[in-house]
Amino acid sequence: MSDSRAPGTDDVPPELLKQKLSESDASGSPAMSDEPARELAKRSLEVLQRMDAEAAIPEIWNTAEVVPIPNGYPLTDMNNYRLVYLIPSMIKRMCSIVANRIHRALAESTFFVPEQADFRSRQECMSHVLMVVDAMQRRFIREQQPTYACFIDFGATFVTIPHEALFLKMYLAGIRDRNLAFFRALYLDSWFCVRLGDGARTPKIRMKRGMREGDPSSPLLFKIFINDILDRCREYGVEFDCASADKPEKEGPHGRRLAGLIFVDKVLLLAPNPEALAASMREVSSWADRSELTIGASNCGVMVIHGDSKSTRDRPWRLQDKDVPIVDKYRLLRMHITPTLDVRAQLRGIIAEMKSAEH
């Protein structure tokens, strides 16, 4: 938690909490260093420990303040605002402690599927992207085989996830007792208000769906929720030399196949032919329907890598009965994927982004 972060509705700056409060390496519970502590740190620790033990969230800390920041013109268009969520420092600290405790347990049990890189030791998203790009190149060079890809953007679903579905997936992941009870208490009584131009705040509004924006535990909970999205797609995947950035995936019921990759709120589906890709897209659509999520099909895209584009244009591509466009370029993390995996296109995209950032 950075000292430069703005305080939430309780107006408590985060630097006050960072001086003495820490986390026990053994239990993952709120703890304090052996150094003499100020009275504020002692009382803060007692509150955190009570929240951890009783899963009780004080009313003053269950509200996030939404601050609209202008991000373009005209200012009368609400799409030209970036929303910043300010969460009280104490509850943000508590969420970090519980999330770290859950993450350690899930990492030890190898809960996350190999297609996820974010929460796996010694791995990162970009290494997975580079691995897949290299594998698609070798697939074409060695076997003259194309790779069919579908890029799916789940960004808009972050704020629409049903809470009870999230709790169920946490339970099935082995998250029980005080950890699950804490997040149940937090999400079932979460509110937000909006800061107006004159500094006043609107009345509180209950948050009935979606992840808590600005909460340090939200990315982990979202990854738990989306972890099983490719379970029914693996039989349609592409045969690659490896399916993990650090070592080849073990042989499974569908051999050494890679159905895709998961990058935070984006999913990449891979298939050896149009029929297999369409089948994977149907499985993802069914997963989204069961999860009560709506995919923004217009932000998705279908592409054939090192193949005949006619094979993609001769048929409709759909997610949840909505048309998915065929694209000749898609930005995945910081890379611009093209049908030829052109390195020059990658460099042009990076240079354009750097120039845009300068202005």
Coordinates of C-alpha atoms in Angstrom, one line a residue:
M1 CA 0.0 0.0 0.0
S2 CA 1.8 3.1 -1.2
D3 CA 2.2 6.2 1.0
S4 CA 1.1 8.4 -1.9
R5 CA -2.4 6.9 -2.0
A6 CA -5.3 9.1 -1.2
P7 CA -7.3 8.2 1.9
G8 CA -10.9 6.9 1.7
T9 CA -14.0 8.1 3.4
D10 CA -12.5 7.7 6.8
D11 CA -9.7 10.3 5.8
V12 CA -7.0 8.1 7.4
P13 CA -3.8 8.4 5.4
P14 CA -2.1 5.0 4.6
E15 CA 1.3 6.0 5.9
L16 CA -0.1 6.0 9.5
L17 CA -0.7 2.3 9.2
K18 CA 2.5 1.2 7.5
Q19 CA 4.8 2.3 10.4
K20 CA 4.2 -0.6 12.8
L21 CA 1.6 -3.0 11.3
S22 CA 2.9 -6.0 9.5
E23 CA 2.0 -9.6 8.6
S24 CA 2.9 -12.7 10.5
D25 CA 4.9 -15.0 8.2
A26 CA 3.7 -18.1 10.0
S27 CA 0.0 -17.6 10.2
G28 CA -0.7 -14.8 7.8
S29 CA -2.6 -12.9 10.5
P30 CA -2.3 -9.3 11.4
A31 CA 0.8 -8.8 13.5
M32 CA 3.2 -6.1 14.8
S33 CA 7.0 -5.8 14.9
D34 CA 8.9 -6.2 18.1
E35 CA 9.8 -2.5 18.2
P36 CA 7.9 -0.2 20.7
A37 CA 4.7 0.7 19.0
R38 CA 2.6 3.8 19.2
E39 CA -0.8 3.6 20.8
L40 CA -2.5 4.2 17.4
A41 CA -0.7 1.2 16.0
K42 CA -1.7 -1.0 18.9
R43 CA -5.4 0.0 18.6
S44 CA -5.3 -0.5 14.9
L45 CA -3.8 -4.0 15.3
E46 CA -6.6 -4.9 17.7
V47 CA -9.2 -3.8 15.2
L48 CA -7.6 -5.8 12.4
Q49 CA -7.3 -8.9 14.5
R50 CA -11.0 -8.6 15.6
M51 CA -12.1 -8.2 11.9
D52 CA -10.0 -11.3 11.0
A53 CA -11.4 -13.4 13.8
E54 CA -15.1 -12.3 13.7
A55 CA -15.5 -11.4 10.0
A56 CA -17.1 -8.1 11.2
I57 CA -16.6 -5.0 9.0
P58 CA -17.2 -1.6 10.8
E59 CA -19.8 0.5 9.0
I60 CA -17.4 3.4 8.6
W61 CA -15.1 1.2 6.4
N62 CA -17.6 -0.5 4.1
T63 CA -18.0 2.5 1.7
A64 CA -15.7 3.4 -1.3
E65 CA -15.6 6.9 -2.6
V66 CA -15.7 7.2 -6.4
V67 CA -13.9 10.2 -7.9
P68 CA -14.5 11.0 -11.6
I69 CA -11.3 12.3 -13.3
P70 CA -11.7 14.1 -16.7
N71 CA -10.0 12.0 -19.4
G72 CA -11.1 13.8 -22.5
Y73 CA -13.6 16.2 -24.0
P74 CA -16.5 17.0 -24.0
L75 CA -16.9 16.9 -20.3
T76 CA -20.6 16.4 -20.6
D77 CA -19.9 12.9 -21.9
M78 CA -19.5 10.5 -19.0
N79 CA -17.4 8.2 -21.1
N80 CA -14.7 10.8 -21.0
Y81 CA -14.1 10.3 -17.3
R82 CA -11.8 7.9 -15.5
L83 CA -13.2 6.6 -12.2
V84 CA -10.9 6.4 -9.2
Y85 CA -12.1 4.4 -6.2
L86 CA -10.9 5.5 -2.8
I87 CA -11.1 2.8 -0.1
P88 CA -10.5 3.3 3.6
S89 CA -6.9 2.4 4.4
M90 CA -7.8 0.0 7.3
I91 CA -10.0 -2.2 5.2
K92 CA -7.6 -2.1 2.3
R93 CA -4.8 -3.3 4.7
M94 CA -7.1 -6.1 6.0
C95 CA -8.0 -7.2 2.4
S96 CA -4.3 -7.4 1.5
I97 CA -3.6 -9.6 4.5
V98 CA -6.4 -12.0 3.8
A99 CA -5.6 -12.1 0.1
N100 CA -2.0 -12.9 0.7
R101 CA -3.0 -15.7 3.1
I102 CA -5.3 -17.2 0.4
H103 CA -2.7 -16.7 -2.4
R104 CA -0.1 -18.7 -0.4
A105 CA -2.5 -21.5 0.2
L106 CA -3.6 -21.7 -3.4
A107 CA 0.0 -21.5 -4.7
E108 CA 1.0 -24.4 -2.5
S109 CA -1.9 -26.5 -3.7
T110 CA -1.2 -25.6 -7.4
F111 CA -4.8 -24.5 -7.8
F112 CA -4.3 -22.1 -10.7
V113 CA -4.3 -23.7 -14.1
P114 CA -1.1 -23.6 -16.2
E115 CA -2.8 -21.2 -18.6
Q116 CA -2.7 -18.5 -15.9
A117 CA 0.6 -16.7 -15.3
D118 CA -0.3 -13.8 -12.9
F119 CA -0.3 -15.7 -9.6
R120 CA 2.3 -18.4 -10.4
S121 CA 5.8 -18.4 -9.1
R122 CA 8.6 -17.3 -11.5
Q123 CA 6.1 -16.5 -14.2
E124 CA 4.5 -13.5 -15.8
C125 CA 1.9 -12.7 -18.4
M126 CA 4.4 -11.4 -21.0
S127 CA 6.5 -14.6 -20.9
H128 CA 3.4 -16.6 -21.7
V129 CA 2.6 -14.3 -24.6
L130 CA 6.1 -14.6 -26.0
M131 CA 6.0 -18.4 -25.5
V132 CA 2.7 -18.7 -27.5
V133 CA 4.0 -16.4 -30.3
D134 CA 7.1 -18.5 -30.6
A135 CA 5.1 -21.7 -30.6
M136 CA 2.8 -20.4 -33.4
Q137 CA 5.9 -19.4 -35.4
R138 CA 7.4 -22.9 -35.0
R139 CA 4.1 -24.6 -35.8
F140 CA 4.0 -22.7 -39.2
I141 CA 7.7 -23.1 -40.0
R142 CA 7.9 -26.8 -39.1
E143 CA 4.5 -28.1 -40.1
Q144 CA 3.1 -25.3 -42.4
Q145 CA 0.0 -25.3 -40.1
P146 CA -2.0 -22.2 -39.3
T147 CA -3.3 -21.3 -35.8
Y148 CA -6.8 -19.9 -35.2
A149 CA -7.2 -17.4 -32.4
C150 CA -10.0 -15.6 -30.6
F151 CA -9.3 -12.7 -28.3
I152 CA -11.9 -12.2 -25.6
D153 CA -12.1 -9.1 -23.5
F154 CA -13.7 -9.7 -20.0
G155 CA -12.9 -6.2 -18.8
A156 CA -16.6 -5.1 -18.6
T157 CA -17.6 -8.2 -16.6
F158 CA -15.3 -7.2 -13.7
V159 CA -18.1 -5.1 -12.3
T160 CA -21.0 -7.5 -13.0
I161 CA -19.8 -10.8 -11.3
P162 CA -22.5 -12.3 -9.1
H163 CA -21.4 -12.4 -5.5
E164 CA -22.9 -15.7 -4.6
A165 CA -21.2 -17.3 -7.7
L166 CA -17.9 -15.8 -6.5
F167 CA -18.4 -17.3 -3.0
L168 CA -19.2 -20.7 -4.4
K169 CA -16.1 -20.8 -6.5
M170 CA -14.0 -19.7 -3.5
Y171 CA -15.5 -22.5 -1.5
L172 CA -14.8 -25.0 -4.3
A173 CA -11.2 -23.8 -4.4
G174 CA -10.8 -24.7 -0.7
I175 CA -11.3 -21.2 0.8
R176 CA -13.3 -21.8 3.9
D177 CA -13.9 -20.6 7.5
R178 CA -12.6 -17.2 8.4
N179 CA -11.2 -16.3 5.0
L180 CA -14.5 -17.0 3.2
A181 CA -16.5 -15.5 6.1
F182 CA -14.5 -12.2 5.8
F183 CA -15.2 -11.7 2.1
R184 CA -18.8 -12.7 2.6
A185 CA -19.2 -10.0 5.2
L186 CA -17.3 -7.5 3.1
Y187 CA -19.2 -8.0 -0.2
L188 CA -22.7 -8.4 1.3
D189 CA -22.4 -5.0 2.9
S190 CA -20.4 -3.0 0.4
W191 CA -21.4 0.5 -0.6
F192 CA -20.1 3.4 -2.7
C193 CA -20.7 7.1 -3.0
V194 CA -19.6 9.6 -5.7
R195 CA -17.6 12.8 -5.0
L196 CA -19.2 15.8 -6.6
G197 CA -17.5 18.8 -8.1
D198 CA -17.9 20.9 -5.0
G199 CA -16.4 18.2 -2.8
A200 CA -19.8 16.9 -1.5
R201 CA -20.6 13.2 -1.6
T202 CA -23.8 11.6 -2.9
P203 CA -25.9 9.3 -0.7
K204 CA -24.5 5.8 -0.4
I205 CA -25.4 3.1 -3.0
R206 CA -25.2 -0.6 -2.2
M207 CA -22.9 -2.6 -4.5
K208 CA -25.0 -5.7 -5.4
R209 CA -22.7 -7.2 -8.1
G210 CA -19.1 -7.0 -9.3
M211 CA -15.7 -6.9 -7.8
R212 CA -14.6 -4.0 -5.5
E213 CA -12.7 -1.6 -7.7
G214 CA -9.5 -0.4 -6.0
D215 CA -9.5 -3.3 -3.6
P216 CA -6.1 -5.1 -3.5
S217 CA -7.8 -8.4 -3.1
S218 CA -10.0 -8.0 -6.2
P219 CA -7.5 -9.2 -8.9
L220 CA -6.9 -12.5 -6.9
L221 CA -10.7 -13.1 -6.5
F222 CA -11.3 -12.5 -10.2
K223 CA -8.6 -15.0 -11.1
I224 CA -10.2 -17.5 -8.8
F225 CA -13.5 -16.9 -10.5
I226 CA -12.2 -17.2 -14.1
N227 CA -9.8 -20.1 -13.4
D228 CA -12.1 -22.8 -14.9
I229 CA -13.0 -21.0 -18.1
L230 CA -10.9 -23.2 -20.3
D231 CA -11.8 -26.6 -18.7
R232 CA -14.1 -27.6 -21.5
C233 CA -12.0 -26.1 -24.3
R234 CA -8.8 -28.2 -23.9
E235 CA -10.0 -30.9 -26.3
Y236 CA -10.1 -28.3 -29.1
G237 CA -6.7 -26.8 -28.4
V238 CA -3.5 -26.8 -30.5
E239 CA -0.7 -29.3 -30.1
F240 CA 2.4 -27.3 -29.0
D241 CA 5.8 -28.3 -27.8
C242 CA 5.0 -26.8 -24.4
A243 CA 2.1 -25.2 -22.6
S244 CA 3.9 -23.5 -19.8
A245 CA 6.6 -20.8 -19.7
D246 CA 8.8 -22.8 -17.3
K247 CA 8.3 -26.5 -18.3
P248 CA 6.1 -28.5 -20.6
E249 CA 2.6 -29.4 -19.3
K250 CA 2.2 -33.0 -18.2
E251 CA 0.2 -35.3 -20.5
G252 CA -3.5 -35.0 -19.7
P253 CA -6.7 -36.5 -21.2
H254 CA -6.2 -34.4 -24.3
G255 CA -2.5 -34.8 -24.7
R256 CA -0.2 -31.9 -24.9
R257 CA -2.8 -29.4 -26.1
L258 CA -3.1 -25.7 -25.3
A259 CA -6.6 -24.3 -25.5
G260 CA -5.6 -20.8 -24.7
L261 CA -4.2 -18.4 -22.1
I262 CA -5.7 -16.2 -19.4
F263 CA -4.4 -12.7 -18.8
V264 CA -6.2 -11.0 -16.0
D265 CA -9.4 -9.8 -17.8
K266 CA -8.5 -11.1 -21.3
V267 CA -8.7 -14.7 -22.6
L268 CA -6.9 -16.0 -25.8
L269 CA -8.4 -19.1 -27.4
L270 CA -6.3 -21.2 -29.7
A271 CA -7.3 -23.9 -32.1
P272 CA -5.9 -25.8 -35.1
N273 CA -8.9 -25.2 -37.4
P274 CA -12.1 -23.1 -37.7
E275 CA -14.4 -25.8 -36.4
A276 CA -12.3 -26.3 -33.2
L277 CA -12.2 -22.6 -32.6
A278 CA -16.0 -22.2 -33.0
A279 CA -16.4 -25.1 -30.5
S280 CA -14.2 -23.4 -28.0
M281 CA -16.1 -20.2 -28.4
R282 CA -19.4 -22.0 -27.7
E283 CA -17.9 -23.5 -24.6
V284 CA -16.8 -20.0 -23.4
S285 CA -20.2 -18.7 -24.2
S286 CA -21.8 -21.4 -22.1
W287 CA -19.4 -20.7 -19.2
A288 CA -20.3 -17.0 -19.4
D289 CA -24.1 -17.8 -19.4
R290 CA -23.7 -20.1 -16.4
S291 CA -21.7 -17.4 -14.6
E292 CA -24.3 -14.7 -15.4
L293 CA -21.8 -12.6 -17.3
T294 CA -22.2 -10.8 -20.6
I295 CA -19.2 -10.7 -23.0
G296 CA -18.6 -7.5 -25.0
A297 CA -18.3 -9.2 -28.4
S298 CA -17.5 -5.9 -30.1
N299 CA -14.2 -5.7 -28.1
C300 CA -13.2 -9.3 -29.1
G301 CA -11.7 -10.5 -32.3
V302 CA -11.0 -13.6 -34.4
M303 CA -7.8 -14.0 -36.4
V304 CA -5.9 -16.7 -38.3
I305 CA -2.2 -16.8 -37.8
H306 CA -0.1 -17.8 -40.8
G307 CA -3.2 -19.0 -42.7
D308 CA -5.8 -18.1 -45.3
S309 CA -8.0 -15.3 -44.1
K310 CA -10.8 -16.6 -46.4
S311 CA -11.2 -19.5 -44.0
T312 CA -12.3 -17.1 -41.2
R313 CA -14.5 -14.8 -43.4
D314 CA -16.6 -17.7 -44.9
R315 CA -18.4 -18.3 -41.6
P316 CA -19.9 -16.2 -38.7
W317 CA -18.1 -16.0 -35.4
R318 CA -20.3 -15.6 -32.3
L319 CA -20.0 -15.3 -28.5
Q320 CA -23.3 -15.5 -26.6
D321 CA -25.2 -15.1 -30.0
K322 CA -23.4 -11.8 -30.8
D323 CA -21.2 -11.3 -33.8
V324 CA -17.4 -11.2 -33.2
P325 CA -15.4 -9.1 -35.7
I326 CA -12.6 -10.6 -37.7
V327 CA -9.5 -8.5 -37.0
D328 CA -6.0 -8.0 -38.6
K329 CA -4.5 -6.6 -35.5
Y330 CA -5.2 -7.1 -31.8
R331 CA -3.4 -5.6 -28.8
L332 CA -2.6 -8.2 -26.1
L333 CA -0.9 -6.7 -23.2
R334 CA 1.9 -4.6 -24.8
M335 CA 2.1 -6.7 -28.0
H336 CA 0.2 -6.1 -31.2
I337 CA -0.7 -9.5 -32.7
T338 CA -1.0 -9.7 -36.5
P339 CA -1.8 -12.6 -38.9
T340 CA 1.9 -12.8 -39.8
L341 CA 3.3 -12.1 -36.3
D342 CA 5.2 -9.3 -38.0
V343 CA 8.0 -8.0 -35.7
R344 CA 8.0 -4.6 -37.5
A345 CA 4.3 -4.2 -36.6
Q346 CA 5.2 -4.9 -33.0
L347 CA 7.9 -2.2 -33.0
R348 CA 5.6 0.3 -34.8
G349 CA 2.9 -0.3 -32.1
I350 CA 5.4 0.2 -29.3
I351 CA 6.8 3.4 -30.8
A352 CA 3.3 4.8 -31.3
E353 CA 2.4 4.1 -27.7
M354 CA 5.6 5.8 -26.5
K355 CA 4.9 8.9 -28.6
S356 CA 1.3 9.0 -27.4
A357 CA 2.5 8.8 -23.8
E358 CA 4.8 11.8 -24.3
H359 CA 1.7 13.9 -25.2

